[in-house]
XYZ file of C-alpha atoms in Angstrom:
526
model
C 49.661 -22.904 -43.947
C 50.962 -20.827 -46.789
C 48.994 -18.414 -48.335
C 49.952 -19.646 -52.031
C 48.124 -23.152 -50.208
C 44.817 -21.512 -48.608
C 44.096 -19.182 -52.840
C 44.133 -22.779 -53.851
C 42.084 -24.852 -52.009
C 39.696 -21.569 -51.994
C 39.400 -22.214 -55.738
C 38.388 -25.597 -54.797
C 35.221 -25.844 -56.538
C 33.594 -28.468 -54.068
C 34.178 -26.217 -51.143
C 31.033 -23.885 -50.657
C 30.773 -20.421 -49.364
C 30.099 -21.586 -46.292
C 33.350 -24.014 -46.191
C 35.832 -21.549 -47.479
C 34.705 -17.967 -45.777
C 35.526 -21.387 -41.909
C 38.711 -22.333 -44.087
C 39.796 -18.934 -44.817
C 38.958 -17.557 -41.150
C 40.098 -20.797 -38.547
C 43.489 -21.776 -41.544
C 45.903 -19.919 -39.469
C 45.648 -21.117 -36.106
C 44.315 -24.245 -37.398
C 48.548 -24.584 -38.878
C 49.656 -23.296 -35.659
C 48.525 -26.407 -33.452
C 50.400 -29.871 -33.006
C 48.283 -32.788 -33.483
C 50.708 -35.876 -32.968
C 53.960 -36.727 -31.224
C 55.661 -38.487 -35.151
C 55.899 -36.173 -38.204
C 57.402 -37.266 -41.304
C 60.570 -35.013 -42.972
C 57.242 -32.865 -44.615
C 56.151 -32.132 -41.165
C 52.791 -33.680 -41.579
C 51.380 -35.359 -38.249
C 50.535 -39.063 -38.376
C 47.142 -40.195 -35.758
C 45.092 -43.134 -36.219
C 42.046 -42.673 -38.040
C 38.692 -44.568 -37.746
C 35.395 -43.725 -39.830
C 31.430 -44.657 -39.285
C 29.448 -46.766 -41.923
C 26.907 -44.972 -43.137
C 25.637 -45.383 -46.782
C 26.182 -43.142 -49.176
C 26.990 -40.558 -46.066
C 30.250 -42.465 -46.320
C 30.811 -38.839 -48.890
C 30.356 -37.032 -45.712
C 34.075 -38.786 -44.322
C 35.510 -37.882 -47.363
C 34.923 -34.367 -46.610
C 36.516 -34.901 -43.203
C 39.427 -37.276 -44.354
C 40.046 -33.991 -46.620
C 39.737 -31.120 -43.775
C 41.870 -33.169 -41.640
C 44.582 -33.555 -44.643
C 44.367 -30.200 -45.209
C 46.191 -29.381 -42.572
C 48.796 -31.574 -42.495
C 47.012 -34.465 -41.260
C 48.757 -37.989 -42.735
C 46.753 -41.760 -41.190
C 49.227 -44.978 -39.910
C 46.438 -47.761 -38.341
C 42.910 -46.705 -40.306
C 40.221 -48.584 -39.548
C 36.506 -48.330 -41.167
C 32.613 -50.383 -41.096
C 30.449 -50.121 -44.585
C 31.190 -47.260 -45.700
C 33.399 -46.002 -43.776
C 35.476 -49.590 -45.543
C 35.341 -48.252 -48.236
C 37.427 -45.012 -47.858
C 39.266 -47.182 -45.585
C 40.820 -48.523 -48.528
C 41.104 -45.640 -50.543
C 42.989 -43.982 -48.409
C 45.372 -46.925 -47.908
C 45.695 -48.679 -51.996
C 46.633 -45.295 -52.573
C 49.869 -45.840 -51.346
C 53.463 -43.098 -49.914
C 51.413 -42.246 -46.378
C 52.850 -39.031 -46.817
C 50.875 -37.895 -49.806
C 47.390 -36.277 -49.806
C 44.876 -38.751 -50.766
C 41.915 -37.195 -49.837
C 41.436 -35.662 -53.355
C 42.668 -38.644 -55.322
C 39.294 -40.390 -52.910
C 36.657 -37.150 -53.972
C 37.310 -37.436 -57.687
C 36.150 -41.199 -57.344
C 33.117 -40.650 -54.861
C 31.848 -38.341 -57.718
C 32.788 -39.985 -60.622
C 30.506 -42.842 -58.706
C 27.050 -43.313 -60.361
C 25.444 -45.113 -56.551
C 22.274 -46.212 -58.043
C 24.677 -48.364 -61.179
C 25.471 -50.011 -57.811
C 21.558 -51.313 -57.287
C 22.344 -54.096 -60.044
C 19.358 -55.988 -58.772
C 15.757 -56.106 -61.343
C 14.989 -53.108 -62.654
C 11.287 -52.974 -61.037
C 13.362 -53.620 -57.939
C 15.259 -49.221 -58.427
C 12.240 -47.800 -59.050
C 10.476 -48.552 -56.377
C 13.193 -47.700 -54.114
C 12.960 -44.371 -56.300
C 9.701 -43.672 -55.465
C 10.664 -44.291 -52.081
C 13.938 -42.480 -51.242
C 12.197 -39.631 -53.226
C 8.839 -39.891 -51.149
C 9.680 -40.924 -47.718
C 5.991 -40.656 -46.070
C 4.614 -42.513 -49.017
C 5.273 -46.369 -47.221
C 3.758 -45.157 -43.869
C 0.511 -43.896 -46.004
C -0.435 -46.742 -47.627
C -0.142 -48.695 -45.276
C -2.949 -46.914 -43.958
C -4.127 -46.984 -46.941
C -4.194 -50.662 -46.747
C -5.699 -50.919 -43.514
C -8.359 -49.209 -44.546
C -8.656 -51.248 -47.493
C -8.230 -54.192 -45.315
C -11.508 -52.849 -42.837
C -13.854 -51.996 -45.613
C -13.398 -55.474 -46.950
C -14.379 -57.011 -43.368
C -17.297 -55.018 -42.319
C -18.570 -54.924 -46.056
C -21.063 -57.859 -45.841
C -22.269 -56.886 -41.771
C -22.870 -53.446 -43.664
C -24.902 -54.050 -46.280
C -27.461 -56.074 -43.051
C -28.265 -53.017 -42.490
C -28.210 -51.022 -46.186
C -27.150 -51.834 -49.689
C -24.284 -50.922 -52.181
C -22.658 -51.441 -55.268
C -20.715 -54.601 -55.044
C -18.402 -51.975 -56.671
C -17.617 -50.465 -53.210
C -16.782 -54.933 -52.242
C -15.064 -55.869 -55.245
C -12.431 -52.196 -55.314
C -10.621 -52.077 -52.174
C -11.038 -56.700 -52.959
C -8.941 -56.102 -56.170
C -6.460 -53.899 -55.338
C -5.772 -55.792 -51.531
C -5.155 -59.290 -54.110
C -2.618 -56.987 -57.072
C -0.934 -55.617 -52.980
C -0.186 -59.394 -52.456
C 0.714 -60.664 -55.616
C 3.493 -58.272 -54.819
C 4.475 -59.113 -51.472
C 4.663 -62.685 -52.628
C 7.243 -61.531 -56.330
C 9.340 -59.530 -53.007
C 9.048 -62.398 -51.019
C 10.169 -64.632 -54.461
C 12.802 -62.207 -55.245
C 13.796 -61.592 -51.879
C 14.430 -65.801 -51.898
C 15.844 -66.209 -55.337
C 18.091 -63.674 -54.560
C 19.932 -64.865 -51.183
C 17.990 -62.379 -49.022
C 18.882 -59.823 -51.086
C 17.228 -56.856 -53.009
C 20.646 -56.076 -55.254
C 23.277 -59.099 -56.121
C 26.291 -56.541 -55.625
C 28.210 -57.724 -57.580
C 28.078 -54.799 -59.460
C 28.944 -52.805 -56.620
C 32.292 -54.977 -55.771
C 33.432 -54.599 -59.472
C 33.441 -51.177 -59.617
C 35.846 -51.522 -56.224
C 37.764 -53.552 -57.371
C 38.072 -51.434 -60.907
C 39.003 -48.432 -59.126
C 41.280 -50.624 -56.797
C 43.198 -51.868 -60.398
C 43.942 -48.578 -61.360
C 45.557 -47.093 -58.514
C 48.219 -50.085 -58.716
C 46.859 -52.792 -55.988
C 44.921 -56.194 -57.966
C 45.323 -57.932 -54.566
C 45.234 -58.518 -50.557
C 49.111 -58.902 -50.759
C 49.648 -56.399 -52.561
C 47.541 -53.923 -50.663
C 49.239 -55.349 -46.902
C 52.883 -55.186 -48.742
C 51.996 -51.544 -49.829
C 50.335 -50.497 -46.182
C 51.591 -52.380 -43.986
C 54.902 -51.477 -41.737
C 56.020 -50.883 -38.610
C 58.424 -49.160 -36.294
C 61.672 -47.867 -38.511
C 60.113 -49.387 -41.513
C 57.999 -46.028 -41.107
C 60.846 -43.854 -41.571
C 58.535 -41.041 -39.158
C 60.530 -39.102 -36.405
C 59.947 -38.898 -33.317
C 59.003 -34.561 -32.352
C 61.488 -34.674 -29.757
C 64.128 -36.818 -30.607
C 64.364 -40.232 -32.169
C 66.742 -41.614 -29.978
C 65.901 -41.475 -25.317
C 63.471 -38.991 -25.616
C 60.370 -40.149 -25.649
C 61.593 -42.316 -22.571
C 61.960 -39.598 -20.668
C 59.008 -37.913 -21.828
C 57.613 -39.885 -20.318
C 58.354 -40.673 -17.261
C 58.693 -36.611 -16.260
C 55.136 -36.756 -17.219
C 54.061 -39.746 -15.134
C 55.828 -38.063 -12.117
C 54.300 -34.734 -12.542
C 50.899 -36.643 -13.506
C 51.999 -38.496 -9.450
C 52.740 -34.833 -7.153
C 49.313 -33.554 -9.531
C 47.070 -36.236 -7.702
C 48.642 -37.398 -4.412
C 45.680 -38.561 -2.896
C 44.036 -39.638 -5.231
C 47.582 -42.879 -6.289
C 48.112 -46.038 -5.166
C 51.872 -45.335 -3.201
C 52.232 -49.883 -3.814
C 51.455 -49.425 -7.230
C 52.724 -46.639 -8.614
C 55.920 -47.571 -7.363
C 55.680 -50.431 -8.860
C 55.054 -49.648 -11.987
C 57.371 -45.996 -11.911
C 60.249 -49.039 -11.359
C 59.124 -51.176 -13.802
C 58.400 -47.890 -16.572
C 61.970 -46.641 -15.680
C 63.923 -50.551 -16.198
C 62.229 -51.413 -19.590
C 64.312 -50.991 -22.389
C 61.815 -51.194 -25.252
C 61.093 -47.383 -25.619
C 64.333 -45.692 -24.543
C 66.570 -45.752 -27.254
C 63.125 -46.457 -29.408
C 59.899 -44.287 -29.949
C 59.303 -46.050 -32.372
C 58.423 -49.600 -30.472
C 55.144 -51.084 -31.655
C 53.777 -48.270 -33.823
C 52.557 -49.269 -36.613
C 50.487 -48.607 -39.827
C 47.450 -51.211 -40.985
C 43.901 -51.138 -42.279
C 41.463 -52.783 -41.059
C 38.194 -53.682 -42.702
C 34.601 -54.919 -39.960
C 32.262 -56.413 -41.298
C 30.206 -59.681 -39.784
C 29.430 -63.568 -40.368
C 26.473 -64.429 -39.744
C 27.010 -68.528 -40.429
C 30.203 -68.478 -36.557
C 28.594 -65.568 -35.266
C 31.690 -63.692 -35.336
C 32.602 -60.078 -35.934
C 35.531 -60.228 -38.552
C 38.107 -58.053 -38.645
C 39.691 -58.138 -42.409
C 42.710 -58.702 -43.647
C 43.609 -60.152 -40.056
C 41.082 -63.053 -39.884
C 41.313 -63.699 -43.465
C 42.726 -66.410 -42.828
C 39.953 -67.487 -40.835
C 38.740 -68.517 -44.659
C 40.676 -67.594 -47.617
C 44.386 -69.712 -47.617
C 47.570 -67.842 -47.765
C 48.021 -68.882 -51.598
C 44.493 -67.741 -51.665
C 45.199 -63.553 -51.027
C 47.724 -63.112 -53.593
C 44.380 -63.936 -55.674
C 41.639 -62.223 -53.913
C 41.369 -58.354 -54.430
C 40.281 -55.554 -51.379
C 36.897 -55.183 -52.586
C 35.786 -58.599 -52.254
C 36.748 -57.481 -47.899
C 34.445 -53.941 -47.973
C 32.045 -55.822 -50.099
C 31.333 -58.097 -46.677
C 31.063 -55.424 -44.287
C 29.214 -52.829 -47.378
C 26.355 -56.066 -47.032
C 23.403 -54.277 -46.023
C 21.335 -56.844 -44.719
C 17.935 -56.372 -47.392
C 19.181 -53.962 -49.561
C 22.277 -56.088 -51.271
C 22.348 -59.884 -51.609
C 24.858 -61.486 -48.182
C 28.258 -62.423 -49.452
C 28.624 -66.634 -49.055
C 31.759 -67.314 -49.324
C 32.713 -71.411 -48.992
C 35.066 -72.472 -46.644
C 38.059 -75.267 -47.839
C 37.655 -77.548 -44.680
C 39.972 -79.866 -46.519
C 43.052 -77.101 -46.079
C 44.487 -77.713 -42.589
C 45.946 -73.591 -42.930
C 42.195 -72.309 -43.029
C 42.459 -74.650 -39.984
C 44.743 -74.033 -38.154
C 43.561 -70.708 -38.328
C 40.241 -71.590 -36.372
C 41.901 -73.756 -33.752
C 44.371 -70.275 -32.847
C 42.443 -67.490 -33.355
C 39.040 -68.740 -31.793
C 39.782 -71.974 -29.681
C 37.797 -73.356 -32.888
C 37.346 -77.989 -33.570
C 37.545 -78.390 -36.633
C 34.272 -80.539 -37.200
C 33.286 -77.422 -35.431
C 34.682 -75.037 -38.459
C 31.386 -74.815 -40.667
C 31.225 -74.875 -44.970
C 30.478 -71.735 -45.493
C 30.308 -68.185 -44.216
C 27.810 -65.909 -44.690
C 28.983 -61.595 -44.569
C 26.728 -58.846 -43.840
C 26.887 -55.098 -43.063
C 29.873 -54.634 -40.494
C 27.956 -52.269 -38.855
C 25.455 -55.403 -37.557
C 27.998 -55.896 -34.959
C 30.167 -53.068 -35.018
C 29.448 -49.697 -36.943
C 32.541 -47.921 -35.541
C 35.144 -50.187 -34.208
C 36.748 -47.186 -32.055
C 37.541 -50.567 -30.315
C 40.716 -51.552 -31.798
C 43.103 -48.975 -31.691
C 42.847 -48.903 -27.741
C 46.508 -49.854 -27.186
C 46.604 -50.810 -22.756
C 50.397 -51.526 -23.849
C 50.993 -48.139 -24.451
C 51.219 -44.993 -21.554
C 52.398 -41.853 -23.272
C 51.579 -41.737 -26.035
C 52.680 -40.480 -29.085
C 49.845 -40.117 -31.735
C 45.814 -39.930 -31.521
C 43.058 -41.921 -32.342
C 40.197 -39.849 -34.205
C 36.789 -40.085 -34.840
C 33.923 -39.922 -37.267
C 31.007 -40.467 -36.925
C 27.653 -40.047 -39.106
C 23.927 -39.174 -38.001
C 21.282 -36.873 -38.531
C 19.566 -34.681 -36.669
C 17.036 -36.655 -35.652
C 19.253 -38.678 -33.943
C 20.228 -35.603 -31.898
C 18.306 -36.469 -28.631
C 19.544 -40.571 -28.617
C 21.926 -38.453 -25.697
C 19.275 -38.619 -23.878
C 17.402 -40.686 -24.013
C 14.057 -40.390 -26.571
C 11.997 -40.939 -24.098
C 9.092 -44.433 -23.960
C 6.290 -41.218 -25.715
C 8.715 -41.077 -28.716
C 10.126 -45.425 -28.591
C 6.685 -46.162 -28.401
C 4.907 -44.397 -31.398
C 4.313 -46.741 -33.675
C 5.751 -50.606 -33.709
C 8.021 -49.502 -36.684
C 9.430 -47.387 -33.997
C 9.995 -49.989 -30.884
C 11.445 -52.393 -33.259
C 13.775 -49.686 -34.576
C 14.528 -48.991 -31.652
C 15.597 -53.085 -30.662
C 17.721 -53.246 -33.382
C 19.647 -49.719 -33.287
C 20.551 -51.134 -29.751
C 21.783 -53.815 -30.221
C 23.656 -52.807 -33.798
C 24.843 -50.209 -31.819
C 26.070 -52.428 -28.168
C 29.843 -53.655 -28.906
C 30.222 -49.886 -30.133
C 28.775 -48.039 -27.031
C 29.652 -50.727 -24.258
C 33.660 -49.192 -25.618
C 32.802 -45.934 -25.579
C 30.420 -46.234 -22.115
C 33.603 -47.406 -20.462
C 36.047 -45.312 -22.112
C 34.163 -42.025 -22.267
C 37.514 -40.650 -23.355
C 37.471 -41.194 -26.780
C 33.687 -39.831 -26.655
C 35.923 -36.608 -25.122
C 38.635 -35.871 -27.494
C 38.821 -38.137 -30.487
C 35.158 -37.871 -31.992
C 33.825 -35.460 -34.245
C 29.899 -36.542 -35.421
C 28.532 -34.925 -38.899
C 25.531 -34.200 -39.032
C 24.364 -35.993 -42.580
C 20.382 -34.668 -42.421
C 18.135 -34.538 -44.579
C 19.133 -36.494 -46.247
C 18.867 -40.446 -46.579
C 21.881 -43.124 -45.534
C 20.558 -45.294 -48.553
C 19.695 -43.164 -51.456
C 21.114 -44.728 -53.558
C 19.808 -42.426 -55.912
C 21.862 -38.715 -55.275
C 22.737 -36.775 -57.386
C 26.045 -34.646 -57.303
C 24.434 -30.754 -55.068
C 23.703 -33.568 -52.201
C 26.922 -34.854 -53.023
C 28.398 -31.989 -52.807
C 26.718 -30.945 -50.029
C 27.509 -34.341 -47.672
C 31.280 -33.823 -49.149
C 31.373 -29.799 -47.163
C 29.317 -31.131 -44.388
C 32.150 -33.704 -43.552
C 35.523 -30.733 -44.019
C 33.686 -27.738 -41.706
C 33.243 -30.648 -38.578
C 36.520 -31.723 -39.556
C 37.869 -27.976 -39.012
C 35.888 -28.107 -35.847
C 37.373 -31.162 -34.484
C 40.703 -29.836 -34.955
C 39.813 -26.837 -33.790
C 38.732 -27.912 -29.917
C 41.218 -31.292 -30.360
C 44.307 -30.185 -27.860
C 47.094 -32.690 -27.744
C 48.423 -31.635 -24.553
C 45.457 -32.469 -22.785
C 44.857 -35.866 -24.563
C 47.877 -36.896 -23.509
C 47.566 -36.369 -20.034
C 44.008 -37.078 -20.151
C 44.716 -39.928 -22.251
C 47.639 -41.336 -19.216
C 45.415 -40.948 -16.669
C 42.738 -43.441 -18.160
C 46.162 -45.598 -18.120
C 46.760 -45.198 -14.809
C 43.579 -46.305 -13.960
C 43.697 -49.546 -15.600
C 46.138 -50.427 -13.863
C 44.891 -48.888 -10.500
C 46.716 -47.476 -10.036
C 44.806 -44.371 -10.423
C 41.423 -44.635 -7.414
C 38.579 -44.989 -9.064
C 36.515 -43.892 -6.705
C 38.499 -40.151 -6.131
C 38.465 -39.823 -9.888
C 34.989 -41.285 -11.205
C 35.044 -38.836 -14.034
C 38.022 -39.670 -15.667
C 37.590 -43.318 -17.977
C-alpha cells in the first residue's frame, strides 16, 4: 500500500481511532506479505472466502471484508449463510472481481435501516424493541408471572387463616388474564403469519432493489457475471503460467517426503508420486479446476436437506424460472430466522420433468417422493459456517487459501473448553439453548473437528458483544462499532497468516487423507 493510499484510507470517517492506529502500525508489514499464488494484472491476490451468519452482526463481516480488500485481497469462490449470504450475493453482484467492493457494500449497509425489515404488525415491532433494549425484562417478567400465579394458587388457602381483601386476588388474576390474552394474540399471529412475526417481504424487496441497482435482475445474470473457470478468470500463477505449478508441486512433495520419511507409507507414496508425474491435468495449466462461484446456504425443512443455491436451484425451479427470479430470493430463504421471519414457502412444480430429473440426479429421489412444497428456513439451522464446501480433496498443492470469518460474543468464549454443567444447567432456558446450539452447529463442528487445519490457518473470529444479533433497531453508531471490530479482526488475521506454512500443512492434510502420511505418527495433522 502506497503512502497516498494509506492517507486516503485514514480519512474514511467510518474507521475509528483504534482502527486507524492499527492500520498505520501494520500497513507496511501487511502490504509486503504474500497471501496467495493466484494474482491478477493489478497484483491483487485471490482467495476463497466463507462468511458465517449472524443477523445484524453481518455489519462486522463488511468491516472484515474492508480490511482484506485494503491489502489487495480479492475473491474467487465465496459462500455464506444468513447475514453471510447477503455479503456473498453483494460481492458477486458487483461484478469485476478485481475491483474493491467493500466500499460499495459499506454504503449499502449504512443506507439500510434494519428496522424497516421488520414488516410485521406494529405491535410486534414495539414489543421487539422493548425486549431488545431491555434484555433482562423478559426474565424478570417471567419471574413476576410465576409470583402472581403462586399468589392466585395459595390465596384461598391463606384466607382460611386470615381474611384479605378480594383485591389481593383480583389484581394478580387480572394481570394473568391480560397476559394469557396477549399470549393467545401472538399465538394466533404466528399461525396466521406462517409461524413468523415478520413476513420478510420488505427485506427481499430492498435487497432486490439493491441488486437491480447493481445491474443484476436475475439469477441467470448473476451466474453469467460471476461464475467463471480456468482461463476465463484471466488470472496469473505467481511463478508462471505454464509448467511452474506442476514442478513446484512435485518439489514440495519430495521435500515433505524427505522431512517426514519416518511417517510416510512408502508404497502409497511411490504410487502417488508416479501418478502426479504422469498426469497431464496440471502440467501446463496451473488454472485447472480453479473457478469463481457463489453459494448461499438455506434449509428445506420439508425435504429435510441442506440446500446450496444456486447449485441446487434446479430442485425447485426450471431453467426458464431461473432466468426470471432475483438472487434476492435465495438470500431471503437463507435469512428466514425461525419465528422472527416467516419461512419462505415455495411451490414445486412436480409436472416439470426438468425438476423431477434434478431430484433424481442430486438426491436419487423417486418422483413420487418429491414434495409439492419447499419450506425454507435460516440456513444456520444446519450449517451457519459452510467452510466444508471449499475443501477440495482433488487439489493437493494449494494455489489459493480459504479464509473464513466467524461471529460470536464474549459470553461464548468458554465454549471452546466447554461451559460446564453449572452454566449449562443453570435453568431450563439455558439447557434448551445449549441443546439447540449443539444441533445447529453440528455439521460445521464435525467438519472443523476433523479438519483442524482450517481453525488454525483459515478462520478468524469477531467478538460482536455486547450487541445483539437480532437488534434490528441498531443505530449508525452501533453499526460503526461492529464495522470497526470486523476491520480490526481482519487486520489481525492478515498479520498472523503465513502462506508458506499454509501450503505445507495443507499438503500434509492431503497426504493424510490419502493414507500416505501415517495417522499414528502425525496425530496433530488434521
